[in-house]
């Protein structure tokens, strides 16, 4: 969800959940929508600059994350243990979302959101946000480092002394020895980690909106790159469920707004509407939740991989869904300013991102092929193995 409001530069909002939900549980559905805490009349130029910048920033992780998801998918097909594929660590492997995961997700997200609401009612907001700041500092440094790594590989000259390292923790000895942590990295990764740590300290100390956006973009890009829907039907289930979730928690209760106001973490993109007047110290932000980027983004990335699977040297479905996202986001901003009320962005993004490609597939006669497209996952592999055993 998107909204314009006045907030202190030191108070980015947040939400958190475990593993798969880390990017999507509370933020994916627009927890960033807040009501204005003070009246601020932005100039037309300031408003246009702020929302234009938000739209541009939202498109970056979707476009580049989708491209990187194709590389992820191809590398995964080469083999999870193929170090030449670029997946030297389990953290770099894409996480496949199945239809079962998609159906559960809105329920889990709702429970998480309401649990956080109760948590803030009972415990001190100051201590909770202190823990969140440290938690997102670690996540942000790792996410930004992973995002920068391919770029740094191109920047560094071939003569750069790039040494290989391995961090290995094991439990037990002999035949019972078990790996707890096995992480491989090189000198270039250490440089990325150092730069990311500087940004992390800047965010931790100042909560500056630029540092917030750097972490936010890294989270969004990693989400689009590494969260893979296994088929279009799963994408429709996930987007449909979160469509209902978003509308209910934004229009039906004050839970989402209360939680959003209580959090401090970089799970939104912000841009000041008073930048032209106050410069980098501006504090009246327009904002967009990362979930409004990541959730449609993983569906758009799936359509790009479907385009690639057709082997037609065409990216019809990717570009149509990408343009649909721009249309949906623009419509969200238009409605918000027309009615002067916070809007759940997925209310407009989901129909656009799903509807446009489906209509095109219908006209091209590829609708059946689109819905038959399947990406393998551990769950589907297990089901296939069980099916083979039964047949035997």
mmCIF file of C-alpha atoms in Angstrom:
data_model
loop_
_atom_site.group_PDB
_atom_site.id
_atom_site.type_symbol
_atom_site.label_atom_id
_atom_site.label_comp_id
_atom_site.label_asym_id
_atom_site.label_seq_id
_atom_site.Cartn_x
_atom_site.Cartn_y
_atom_site.Cartn_z
ATOM 1 C CA UNK A 1 0.000 0.000 0.000
ATOM 2 C CA UNK A 2 1.132 3.511 -0.631
ATOM 3 C CA UNK A 3 0.493 6.710 1.279
ATOM 4 C CA UNK A 4 1.857 10.199 1.721
ATOM 5 C CA UNK A 5 2.486 11.333 5.246
ATOM 6 C CA UNK A 6 4.727 13.240 7.580
ATOM 7 C CA UNK A 7 6.965 11.035 9.685
ATOM 8 C CA UNK A 8 10.281 11.653 11.397
ATOM 9 C CA UNK A 9 13.246 10.697 9.267
ATOM 10 C CA UNK A 10 14.301 8.339 12.077
ATOM 11 C CA UNK A 11 11.146 6.211 12.017
ATOM 12 C CA UNK A 12 10.897 3.789 9.110
ATOM 13 C CA UNK A 13 8.185 1.196 9.770
ATOM 14 C CA UNK A 14 8.566 -2.546 9.585
ATOM 15 C CA UNK A 15 7.281 -6.052 9.972
ATOM 16 C CA UNK A 16 9.032 -9.379 10.365
ATOM 17 C CA UNK A 17 8.398 -13.067 10.053
ATOM 18 C CA UNK A 18 10.376 -16.217 9.585
ATOM 19 C CA UNK A 19 12.304 -17.477 6.553
ATOM 20 C CA UNK A 20 9.856 -17.420 3.621
ATOM 21 C CA UNK A 21 7.747 -14.748 5.302
ATOM 22 C CA UNK A 22 10.678 -12.471 6.067
ATOM 23 C CA UNK A 23 9.986 -10.184 3.146
ATOM 24 C CA UNK A 24 6.318 -10.828 2.737
ATOM 25 C CA UNK A 25 4.459 -11.625 5.923
ATOM 26 C CA UNK A 26 3.324 -8.248 7.124
ATOM 27 C CA UNK A 27 4.979 -5.923 4.679
ATOM 28 C CA UNK A 28 3.940 -7.743 1.529
ATOM 29 C CA UNK A 29 0.411 -6.687 1.924
ATOM 30 C CA UNK A 30 0.873 -3.012 2.467
ATOM 31 C CA UNK A 31 1.587 -2.447 6.123
ATOM 32 C CA UNK A 32 3.226 0.776 5.070
ATOM 33 C CA UNK A 33 -0.017 2.616 4.655
ATOM 34 C CA UNK A 34 -0.246 5.223 7.383
ATOM 35 C CA UNK A 35 -2.624 8.072 7.987
ATOM 36 C CA UNK A 36 -1.079 11.501 8.020
ATOM 37 C CA UNK A 37 0.097 12.542 11.463
ATOM 38 C CA UNK A 38 0.322 16.184 10.538
ATOM 39 C CA UNK A 39 -0.997 18.320 7.748
ATOM 40 C CA UNK A 40 1.531 18.864 5.010
ATOM 41 C CA UNK A 41 0.621 20.350 1.670
ATOM 42 C CA UNK A 42 3.163 19.219 -0.879
ATOM 43 C CA UNK A 43 3.876 21.272 -3.958
ATOM 44 C CA UNK A 44 2.872 19.707 -7.295
ATOM 45 C CA UNK A 45 6.544 19.464 -8.212
ATOM 46 C CA UNK A 46 7.410 17.768 -4.906
ATOM 47 C CA UNK A 47 4.542 15.299 -5.228
ATOM 48 C CA UNK A 48 5.426 14.447 -8.831
ATOM 49 C CA UNK A 49 9.092 13.966 -7.946
ATOM 50 C CA UNK A 50 8.291 11.787 -4.921
ATOM 51 C CA UNK A 51 5.830 9.455 -6.620
ATOM 52 C CA UNK A 52 7.781 9.351 -9.854
ATOM 53 C CA UNK A 53 10.845 8.303 -7.876
ATOM 54 C CA UNK A 54 8.882 5.655 -5.968
ATOM 55 C CA UNK A 55 7.543 4.154 -9.192
ATOM 56 C CA UNK A 56 11.024 4.146 -10.714
ATOM 57 C CA UNK A 57 12.551 2.543 -7.610
ATOM 58 C CA UNK A 58 9.792 -0.076 -7.528
ATOM 59 C CA UNK A 59 10.517 -1.068 -11.138
ATOM 60 C CA UNK A 60 14.245 -1.608 -10.561
ATOM 61 C CA UNK A 61 14.074 -4.699 -8.293
ATOM 62 C CA UNK A 62 11.257 -6.209 -10.369
ATOM 63 C CA UNK A 63 13.115 -5.851 -13.671
ATOM 64 C CA UNK A 64 16.578 -6.864 -12.500
ATOM 65 C CA UNK A 65 15.286 -9.384 -9.962
ATOM 66 C CA UNK A 66 13.296 -11.111 -12.723
ATOM 67 C CA UNK A 67 16.383 -11.283 -14.952
ATOM 68 C CA UNK A 68 18.441 -12.715 -12.116
ATOM 69 C CA UNK A 69 15.689 -15.233 -11.342
ATOM 70 C CA UNK A 70 16.177 -16.682 -14.834
ATOM 71 C CA UNK A 71 19.866 -17.193 -14.085
ATOM 72 C CA UNK A 72 18.880 -18.733 -10.733
ATOM 73 C CA UNK A 73 16.497 -21.128 -12.413
ATOM 74 C CA UNK A 74 19.012 -22.198 -15.063
ATOM 75 C CA UNK A 75 21.728 -22.673 -12.457
ATOM 76 C CA UNK A 76 19.416 -24.770 -10.319
ATOM 77 C CA UNK A 77 18.734 -27.032 -13.283
ATOM 78 C CA UNK A 78 22.489 -27.608 -13.651
ATOM 79 C CA UNK A 79 22.527 -29.044 -10.168
ATOM 80 C CA UNK A 80 22.414 -27.726 -6.646
ATOM 81 C CA UNK A 81 25.964 -28.946 -5.982
ATOM 82 C CA UNK A 82 27.437 -27.458 -9.139
ATOM 83 C CA UNK A 83 29.723 -24.742 -7.795
ATOM 84 C CA UNK A 84 30.281 -23.360 -11.309
ATOM 85 C CA UNK A 85 26.592 -22.519 -11.403
ATOM 86 C CA UNK A 86 27.079 -19.794 -8.822
ATOM 87 C CA UNK A 87 25.183 -21.523 -6.013
ATOM 88 C CA UNK A 88 27.990 -22.179 -3.633
ATOM 89 C CA UNK A 89 25.790 -21.717 -0.573
ATOM 90 C CA UNK A 90 22.313 -22.848 0.366
ATOM 91 C CA UNK A 91 21.339 -19.215 1.010
ATOM 92 C CA UNK A 92 21.810 -18.495 -2.698
ATOM 93 C CA UNK A 93 19.375 -21.203 -3.770
ATOM 94 C CA UNK A 94 15.891 -20.109 -4.856
ATOM 95 C CA UNK A 95 12.976 -20.999 -2.586
ATOM 96 C CA UNK A 96 10.090 -22.543 -4.503
ATOM 97 C CA UNK A 97 6.565 -21.584 -3.446
ATOM 98 C CA UNK A 98 4.013 -24.337 -4.053
ATOM 99 C CA UNK A 99 0.226 -24.058 -4.181
ATOM 100 C CA UNK A 100 0.082 -25.340 -0.610
ATOM 101 C CA UNK A 101 2.442 -22.567 0.536
ATOM 102 C CA UNK A 102 0.433 -19.984 -1.414
ATOM 103 C CA UNK A 103 -2.855 -21.064 0.174
ATOM 104 C CA UNK A 104 -1.391 -20.944 3.689
ATOM 105 C CA UNK A 105 0.409 -17.663 3.284
ATOM 106 C CA UNK A 106 -2.471 -15.160 3.753
ATOM 107 C CA UNK A 107 -3.578 -17.058 6.874
ATOM 108 C CA UNK A 108 -0.063 -17.134 8.329
ATOM 109 C CA UNK A 109 0.421 -13.460 7.430
ATOM 110 C CA UNK A 110 -2.867 -12.539 9.142
ATOM 111 C CA UNK A 111 -1.911 -14.419 12.310
ATOM 112 C CA UNK A 112 1.521 -12.805 12.278
ATOM 113 C CA UNK A 113 0.080 -9.337 11.782
ATOM 114 C CA UNK A 114 -2.477 -9.703 14.561
ATOM 115 C CA UNK A 115 0.140 -11.263 16.844
ATOM 116 C CA UNK A 116 2.407 -8.277 16.319
ATOM 117 C CA UNK A 117 -0.524 -5.984 17.035
ATOM 118 C CA UNK A 118 -1.091 -7.688 20.406
ATOM 119 C CA UNK A 119 2.643 -7.725 21.060
ATOM 120 C CA UNK A 120 2.867 -3.962 20.758
ATOM 121 C CA UNK A 121 -0.140 -3.567 23.020
ATOM 122 C CA UNK A 122 1.534 -5.564 25.793
ATOM 123 C CA UNK A 123 5.267 -4.848 25.531
ATOM 124 C CA UNK A 124 7.342 -1.685 25.272
ATOM 125 C CA UNK A 125 7.668 -0.392 21.729
ATOM 126 C CA UNK A 126 11.181 0.903 22.447
ATOM 127 C CA UNK A 127 12.684 -2.496 23.262
ATOM 128 C CA UNK A 128 10.900 -4.274 20.430
ATOM 129 C CA UNK A 129 12.181 -1.756 17.904
ATOM 130 C CA UNK A 130 15.701 -2.091 19.324
ATOM 131 C CA UNK A 131 15.595 -5.820 18.595
ATOM 132 C CA UNK A 132 14.099 -5.178 15.159
ATOM 133 C CA UNK A 133 16.830 -2.668 14.313
ATOM 134 C CA UNK A 134 19.558 -5.200 15.080
ATOM 135 C CA UNK A 135 17.669 -7.963 13.240
ATOM 136 C CA UNK A 136 17.154 -5.917 10.081
ATOM 137 C CA UNK A 137 20.700 -4.571 10.292
ATOM 138 C CA UNK A 138 22.026 -8.124 9.896
ATOM 139 C CA UNK A 139 19.483 -9.030 7.200
ATOM 140 C CA UNK A 140 20.057 -5.773 5.350
ATOM 141 C CA UNK A 141 23.845 -6.141 5.283
ATOM 142 C CA UNK A 142 23.578 -9.690 3.920
ATOM 143 C CA UNK A 143 20.893 -8.751 1.365
ATOM 144 C CA UNK A 144 22.786 -5.696 0.114
ATOM 145 C CA UNK A 145 26.014 -7.696 -0.093
ATOM 146 C CA UNK A 146 24.293 -10.404 -2.158
ATOM 147 C CA UNK A 147 22.771 -7.742 -4.414
ATOM 148 C CA UNK A 148 26.113 -6.008 -5.021
ATOM 149 C CA UNK A 149 28.133 -9.186 -5.608
ATOM 150 C CA UNK A 150 27.503 -9.619 -9.381
ATOM 151 C CA UNK A 151 28.197 -5.926 -9.982
ATOM 152 C CA UNK A 152 31.457 -6.056 -8.053
ATOM 153 C CA UNK A 153 32.562 -9.095 -10.034
ATOM 154 C CA UNK A 154 32.366 -6.978 -13.189
ATOM 155 C CA UNK A 155 33.995 -3.911 -11.647
ATOM 156 C CA UNK A 156 37.071 -5.601 -10.208
ATOM 157 C CA UNK A 157 39.879 -6.122 -12.747
ATOM 158 C CA UNK A 158 41.015 -9.612 -13.676
ATOM 159 C CA UNK A 159 44.305 -8.953 -11.903
ATOM 160 C CA UNK A 160 42.522 -8.460 -8.565
ATOM 161 C CA UNK A 161 43.838 -11.056 -6.050
ATOM 162 C CA UNK A 162 40.587 -12.905 -5.390
ATOM 163 C CA UNK A 163 41.206 -15.540 -2.730
ATOM 164 C CA UNK A 164 38.686 -18.224 -1.792
ATOM 165 C CA UNK A 165 37.540 -18.848 1.793
ATOM 166 C CA UNK A 166 35.279 -21.324 3.517
ATOM 167 C CA UNK A 167 33.469 -21.005 6.827
ATOM 168 C CA UNK A 168 32.714 -24.484 8.155
ATOM 169 C CA UNK A 169 31.075 -25.537 11.426
ATOM 170 C CA UNK A 170 30.488 -29.196 12.160
ATOM 171 C CA UNK A 171 28.937 -31.176 14.984
ATOM 172 C CA UNK A 172 30.173 -34.542 16.182
ATOM 173 C CA UNK A 173 33.121 -36.513 14.849
ATOM 174 C CA UNK A 174 33.875 -39.431 12.599
ATOM 175 C CA UNK A 175 30.949 -40.895 10.697
ATOM 176 C CA UNK A 176 28.473 -39.000 12.850
ATOM 177 C CA UNK A 177 29.960 -35.609 11.876
ATOM 178 C CA UNK A 178 27.262 -33.259 10.678
ATOM 179 C CA UNK A 179 27.651 -29.907 8.907
ATOM 180 C CA UNK A 180 25.968 -27.005 10.668
ATOM 181 C CA UNK A 181 27.328 -24.165 8.550
ATOM 182 C CA UNK A 182 29.220 -24.456 5.265
ATOM 183 C CA UNK A 183 29.625 -21.067 3.636
ATOM 184 C CA UNK A 184 32.049 -20.327 0.800
ATOM 185 C CA UNK A 185 33.076 -16.807 -0.148
ATOM 186 C CA UNK A 186 35.919 -14.856 -1.703
ATOM 187 C CA UNK A 187 37.699 -11.534 -1.381
ATOM 188 C CA UNK A 188 35.144 -9.774 -3.580
ATOM 189 C CA UNK A 189 32.365 -10.959 -1.257
ATOM 190 C CA UNK A 190 34.290 -9.514 1.702
ATOM 191 C CA UNK A 191 34.528 -6.131 -0.049
ATOM 192 C CA UNK A 192 30.764 -6.201 -0.678
ATOM 193 C CA UNK A 193 30.164 -7.133 2.948
ATOM 194 C CA UNK A 194 32.347 -4.261 4.138
ATOM 195 C CA UNK A 195 30.508 -1.699 1.981
ATOM 196 C CA UNK A 196 27.146 -3.099 3.087
ATOM 197 C CA UNK A 197 28.219 -2.918 6.732
ATOM 198 C CA UNK A 198 29.001 0.790 6.336
ATOM 199 C CA UNK A 199 25.478 1.341 4.970
ATOM 200 C CA UNK A 200 24.112 -0.768 7.843
ATOM 201 C CA UNK A 201 25.863 1.304 10.502
ATOM 202 C CA UNK A 202 24.609 4.475 8.797
ATOM 203 C CA UNK A 203 21.061 3.165 8.919
ATOM 204 C CA UNK A 204 21.400 1.916 12.503
ATOM 205 C CA UNK A 205 22.683 5.265 13.775
ATOM 206 C CA UNK A 206 20.769 7.769 11.619
ATOM 207 C CA UNK A 207 17.772 5.858 10.168
ATOM 208 C CA UNK A 208 18.329 8.003 7.080
ATOM 209 C CA UNK A 209 15.851 7.522 4.251
ATOM 210 C CA UNK A 210 18.584 6.842 1.675
ATOM 211 C CA UNK A 211 20.039 4.031 3.805
ATOM 212 C CA UNK A 212 16.482 2.764 4.314
ATOM 213 C CA UNK A 213 15.955 2.674 0.539
ATOM 214 C CA UNK A 214 19.244 0.894 -0.127
ATOM 215 C CA UNK A 215 18.242 -1.889 2.243
ATOM 216 C CA UNK A 216 14.674 -1.874 0.934
ATOM 217 C CA UNK A 217 15.788 -2.231 -2.688
ATOM 218 C CA UNK A 218 18.138 -5.047 -1.697
ATOM 219 C CA UNK A 219 15.342 -6.891 0.143
ATOM 220 C CA UNK A 220 12.981 -6.481 -2.806
ATOM 221 C CA UNK A 221 15.501 -7.573 -5.430
ATOM 222 C CA UNK A 222 16.511 -10.639 -3.407
ATOM 223 C CA UNK A 223 12.858 -11.513 -2.903
ATOM 224 C CA UNK A 224 12.039 -11.354 -6.618
ATOM 225 C CA UNK A 225 15.215 -13.252 -7.490
ATOM 226 C CA UNK A 226 15.060 -16.052 -4.918
ATOM 227 C CA UNK A 227 11.320 -16.618 -4.329
ATOM 228 C CA UNK A 228 10.065 -18.735 -7.225
ATOM 229 C CA UNK A 229 6.444 -19.628 -7.877
ATOM 230 C CA UNK A 230 6.266 -23.171 -9.258
ATOM 231 C CA UNK A 231 3.459 -22.382 -11.731
ATOM 232 C CA UNK A 232 0.955 -19.729 -12.797
ATOM 233 C CA UNK A 233 -1.886 -21.327 -10.827
ATOM 234 C CA UNK A 234 0.151 -20.988 -7.630
ATOM 235 C CA UNK A 235 0.776 -17.350 -8.493
ATOM 236 C CA UNK A 236 -2.952 -16.757 -8.930
ATOM 237 C CA UNK A 237 -3.676 -18.421 -5.578
ATOM 238 C CA UNK A 238 -1.033 -16.337 -3.792
ATOM 239 C CA UNK A 239 -2.010 -13.018 -5.373
ATOM 240 C CA UNK A 240 -5.718 -13.725 -4.934
ATOM 241 C CA UNK A 241 -5.296 -14.580 -1.257
ATOM 242 C CA UNK A 242 -3.170 -11.521 -0.544
ATOM 243 C CA UNK A 243 -5.609 -9.372 -2.513
ATOM 244 C CA UNK A 244 -8.311 -10.300 0.046
ATOM 245 C CA UNK A 245 -5.843 -9.984 2.924
ATOM 246 C CA UNK A 246 -4.771 -6.500 1.862
ATOM 247 C CA UNK A 247 -8.290 -5.175 1.405
ATOM 248 C CA UNK A 248 -9.542 -6.641 4.692
ATOM 249 C CA UNK A 249 -6.721 -5.430 6.944
ATOM 250 C CA UNK A 250 -6.592 -1.955 5.370
ATOM 251 C CA UNK A 251 -10.299 -1.180 5.065
ATOM 252 C CA UNK A 252 -11.741 -3.497 7.730
ATOM 253 C CA UNK A 253 -9.576 -2.801 10.805
ATOM 254 C CA UNK A 254 -6.970 -0.464 12.230
ATOM 255 C CA UNK A 255 -4.584 -3.337 12.995
ATOM 256 C CA UNK A 256 -2.325 -2.818 9.982
ATOM 257 C CA UNK A 257 -2.008 0.916 10.539
ATOM 258 C CA UNK A 258 -1.266 0.427 14.251
ATOM 259 C CA UNK A 259 1.427 -2.167 13.575
ATOM 260 C CA UNK A 260 2.946 -0.065 10.799
ATOM 261 C CA UNK A 261 3.173 2.999 13.020
ATOM 262 C CA UNK A 262 4.867 1.004 15.758
ATOM 263 C CA UNK A 263 7.659 -0.545 13.694
ATOM 264 C CA UNK A 264 11.088 0.740 12.783
ATOM 265 C CA UNK A 265 12.695 -1.265 9.977
ATOM 266 C CA UNK A 266 13.544 -0.822 6.273
ATOM 267 C CA UNK A 267 10.661 -2.696 4.696
ATOM 268 C CA UNK A 268 9.368 0.161 2.582
ATOM 269 C CA UNK A 269 10.669 2.598 0.010
ATOM 270 C CA UNK A 270 10.318 6.260 0.890
ATOM 271 C CA UNK A 271 10.918 9.518 -0.908
ATOM 272 C CA UNK A 272 10.477 13.016 0.569
ATOM 273 C CA UNK A 273 7.891 15.316 -0.920
ATOM 274 C CA UNK A 274 9.742 18.310 0.503
ATOM 275 C CA UNK A 275 13.120 17.390 -0.994
ATOM 276 C CA UNK A 276 13.173 20.520 -3.159
ATOM 277 C CA UNK A 277 12.657 22.704 -0.069
ATOM 278 C CA UNK A 278 14.748 20.888 2.585
ATOM 279 C CA UNK A 279 17.214 18.785 0.625
ATOM 280 C CA UNK A 280 18.453 15.483 2.063
ATOM 281 C CA UNK A 281 17.136 16.385 5.528
ATOM 282 C CA UNK A 282 13.530 16.355 4.288
ATOM 283 C CA UNK A 283 11.059 14.412 6.418
ATOM 284 C CA UNK A 284 7.635 14.404 4.707
ATOM 285 C CA UNK A 285 7.643 11.080 2.926
ATOM 286 C CA UNK A 286 5.605 9.347 0.295
ATOM 287 C CA UNK A 287 6.052 5.616 0.742
ATOM 288 C CA UNK A 288 5.481 2.247 -0.861
ATOM 289 C CA UNK A 289 5.540 -1.102 0.941
ATOM 290 C CA UNK A 290 8.039 -3.710 -0.224
ATOM 291 C CA UNK A 291 5.256 -6.274 -0.410
ATOM 292 C CA UNK A 292 3.627 -4.231 -3.159
ATOM 293 C CA UNK A 293 6.844 -4.785 -5.095
ATOM 294 C CA UNK A 294 7.844 -8.335 -4.169
ATOM 295 C CA UNK A 295 4.444 -10.065 -4.437
ATOM 296 C CA UNK A 296 3.641 -8.884 -7.983
ATOM 297 C CA UNK A 297 7.364 -9.078 -8.773
ATOM 298 C CA UNK A 298 7.684 -12.825 -8.207
ATOM 299 C CA UNK A 299 4.687 -13.370 -10.502
ATOM 300 C CA UNK A 300 6.227 -11.165 -13.200
ATOM 301 C CA UNK A 301 9.522 -13.067 -12.811
ATOM 302 C CA UNK A 302 7.635 -16.350 -13.285
ATOM 303 C CA UNK A 303 6.188 -15.045 -16.557
ATOM 304 C CA UNK A 304 9.681 -14.107 -17.738
ATOM 305 C CA UNK A 305 10.849 -17.676 -17.061
ATOM 306 C CA UNK A 306 7.780 -18.903 -18.953
ATOM 307 C CA UNK A 307 8.749 -16.662 -21.872
ATOM 308 C CA UNK A 308 12.228 -18.174 -21.829
ATOM 309 C CA UNK A 309 10.785 -21.704 -21.778
ATOM 310 C CA UNK A 310 8.854 -21.001 -25.007
ATOM 311 C CA UNK A 311 12.155 -20.496 -26.896
ATOM 312 C CA UNK A 312 10.579 -17.890 -29.168
ATOM 313 C CA UNK A 313 13.050 -15.066 -28.510
ATOM 314 C CA UNK A 314 10.068 -13.087 -27.255
ATOM 315 C CA UNK A 315 9.286 -11.633 -23.842
ATOM 316 C CA UNK A 316 5.616 -10.904 -24.474
ATOM 317 C CA UNK A 317 4.258 -12.001 -21.097
ATOM 318 C CA UNK A 318 7.048 -10.405 -19.117
ATOM 319 C CA UNK A 319 6.686 -7.018 -20.776
ATOM 320 C CA UNK A 320 2.881 -7.112 -20.661
ATOM 321 C CA UNK A 321 2.871 -7.880 -16.925
ATOM 322 C CA UNK A 322 5.603 -5.290 -16.344
ATOM 323 C CA UNK A 323 3.541 -2.623 -18.087
ATOM 324 C CA UNK A 324 0.467 -3.842 -16.170
ATOM 325 C CA UNK A 325 2.364 -3.272 -12.921
ATOM 326 C CA UNK A 326 3.154 0.302 -13.939
ATOM 327 C CA UNK A 327 -0.508 0.843 -14.820
ATOM 328 C CA UNK A 328 -1.726 -0.655 -11.522
ATOM 329 C CA UNK A 329 0.706 1.349 -9.421
ATOM 330 C CA UNK A 330 -0.190 4.542 -11.261
ATOM 331 C CA UNK A 331 -3.877 3.809 -10.699
ATOM 332 C CA UNK A 332 -3.217 3.294 -6.972
ATOM 333 C CA UNK A 333 -1.593 6.716 -6.699
ATOM 334 C CA UNK A 334 -4.370 8.351 -8.726
ATOM 335 C CA UNK A 335 -7.171 6.870 -6.582
ATOM 336 C CA UNK A 336 -5.320 7.697 -3.370
ATOM 337 C CA UNK A 337 -5.032 11.356 -4.299
ATOM 338 C CA UNK A 338 -8.557 11.534 -5.677
ATOM 339 C CA UNK A 339 -10.206 10.148 -2.521
ATOM 340 C CA UNK A 340 -7.566 11.365 -0.042
ATOM 341 C CA UNK A 341 -7.417 7.958 1.612
ATOM 342 C CA UNK A 342 -4.756 5.262 1.905
ATOM 343 C CA UNK A 343 -5.223 2.512 -0.659
ATOM 344 C CA UNK A 344 -4.254 -1.182 -0.589
ATOM 345 C CA UNK A 345 -2.036 -1.283 -3.679
ATOM 346 C CA UNK A 346 -2.678 -4.975 -4.313
ATOM 347 C CA UNK A 347 -6.313 -4.088 -4.923
ATOM 348 C CA UNK A 348 -5.180 -2.576 -8.225
ATOM 349 C CA UNK A 349 -1.933 -4.441 -8.894
ATOM 350 C CA UNK A 350 -3.302 -7.992 -8.690
ATOM 351 C CA UNK A 351 -6.059 -7.638 -11.348
ATOM 352 C CA UNK A 352 -3.669 -5.763 -13.646
ATOM 353 C CA UNK A 353 -0.674 -8.113 -13.324
ATOM 354 C CA UNK A 354 -2.788 -11.259 -13.667
ATOM 355 C CA UNK A 355 -5.399 -9.996 -16.110
ATOM 356 C CA UNK A 356 -3.167 -8.472 -18.795
ATOM 357 C CA UNK A 357 -0.994 -11.578 -19.444
ATOM 358 C CA UNK A 358 -3.993 -13.937 -19.276
ATOM 359 C CA UNK A 359 -5.882 -11.890 -21.887
ATOM 360 C CA UNK A 360 -2.811 -11.889 -24.156
ATOM 361 C CA UNK A 361 -2.387 -15.659 -23.710
ATOM 362 C CA UNK A 362 -6.061 -16.126 -24.562
ATOM 363 C CA UNK A 363 -5.695 -14.189 -27.811
ATOM 364 C CA UNK A 364 -2.482 -16.021 -28.733
ATOM 365 C CA UNK A 365 -3.954 -19.421 -27.959
ATOM 366 C CA UNK A 366 -1.314 -20.129 -25.300
ATOM 367 C CA UNK A 367 -3.488 -20.022 -22.193
ATOM 368 C CA UNK A 368 -3.392 -23.792 -21.657
ATOM 369 C CA UNK A 369 0.354 -23.842 -22.180
ATOM 370 C CA UNK A 370 0.781 -21.011 -19.702
ATOM 371 C CA UNK A 371 -1.116 -22.814 -16.947
ATOM 372 C CA UNK A 372 0.670 -26.099 -17.686
ATOM 373 C CA UNK A 373 4.097 -24.531 -17.244
ATOM 374 C CA UNK A 374 5.679 -26.038 -14.141
ATOM 375 C CA UNK A 375 8.930 -25.447 -12.294
ATOM 376 C CA UNK A 376 10.262 -28.317 -10.220
ATOM 377 C CA UNK A 377 10.464 -28.101 -6.445
ATOM 378 C CA UNK A 378 11.432 -30.476 -3.669
ATOM 379 C CA UNK A 379 7.758 -31.117 -2.975
ATOM 380 C CA UNK A 380 6.927 -31.961 -6.585
ATOM 381 C CA UNK A 381 10.003 -34.173 -6.789
ATOM 382 C CA UNK A 382 8.878 -36.111 -3.701
ATOM 383 C CA UNK A 383 5.363 -36.458 -5.119
ATOM 384 C CA UNK A 384 6.785 -37.728 -8.417
ATOM 385 C CA UNK A 385 8.982 -40.249 -6.588
ATOM 386 C CA UNK A 386 6.040 -41.532 -4.548
ATOM 387 C CA UNK A 387 3.960 -41.798 -7.712
ATOM 388 C CA UNK A 388 6.678 -43.836 -9.433
ATOM 389 C CA UNK A 389 6.902 -46.169 -6.445
ATOM 390 C CA UNK A 390 3.143 -46.744 -6.531
ATOM 391 C CA UNK A 391 3.259 -47.473 -10.263
ATOM 392 C CA UNK A 392 5.960 -50.049 -9.681
#
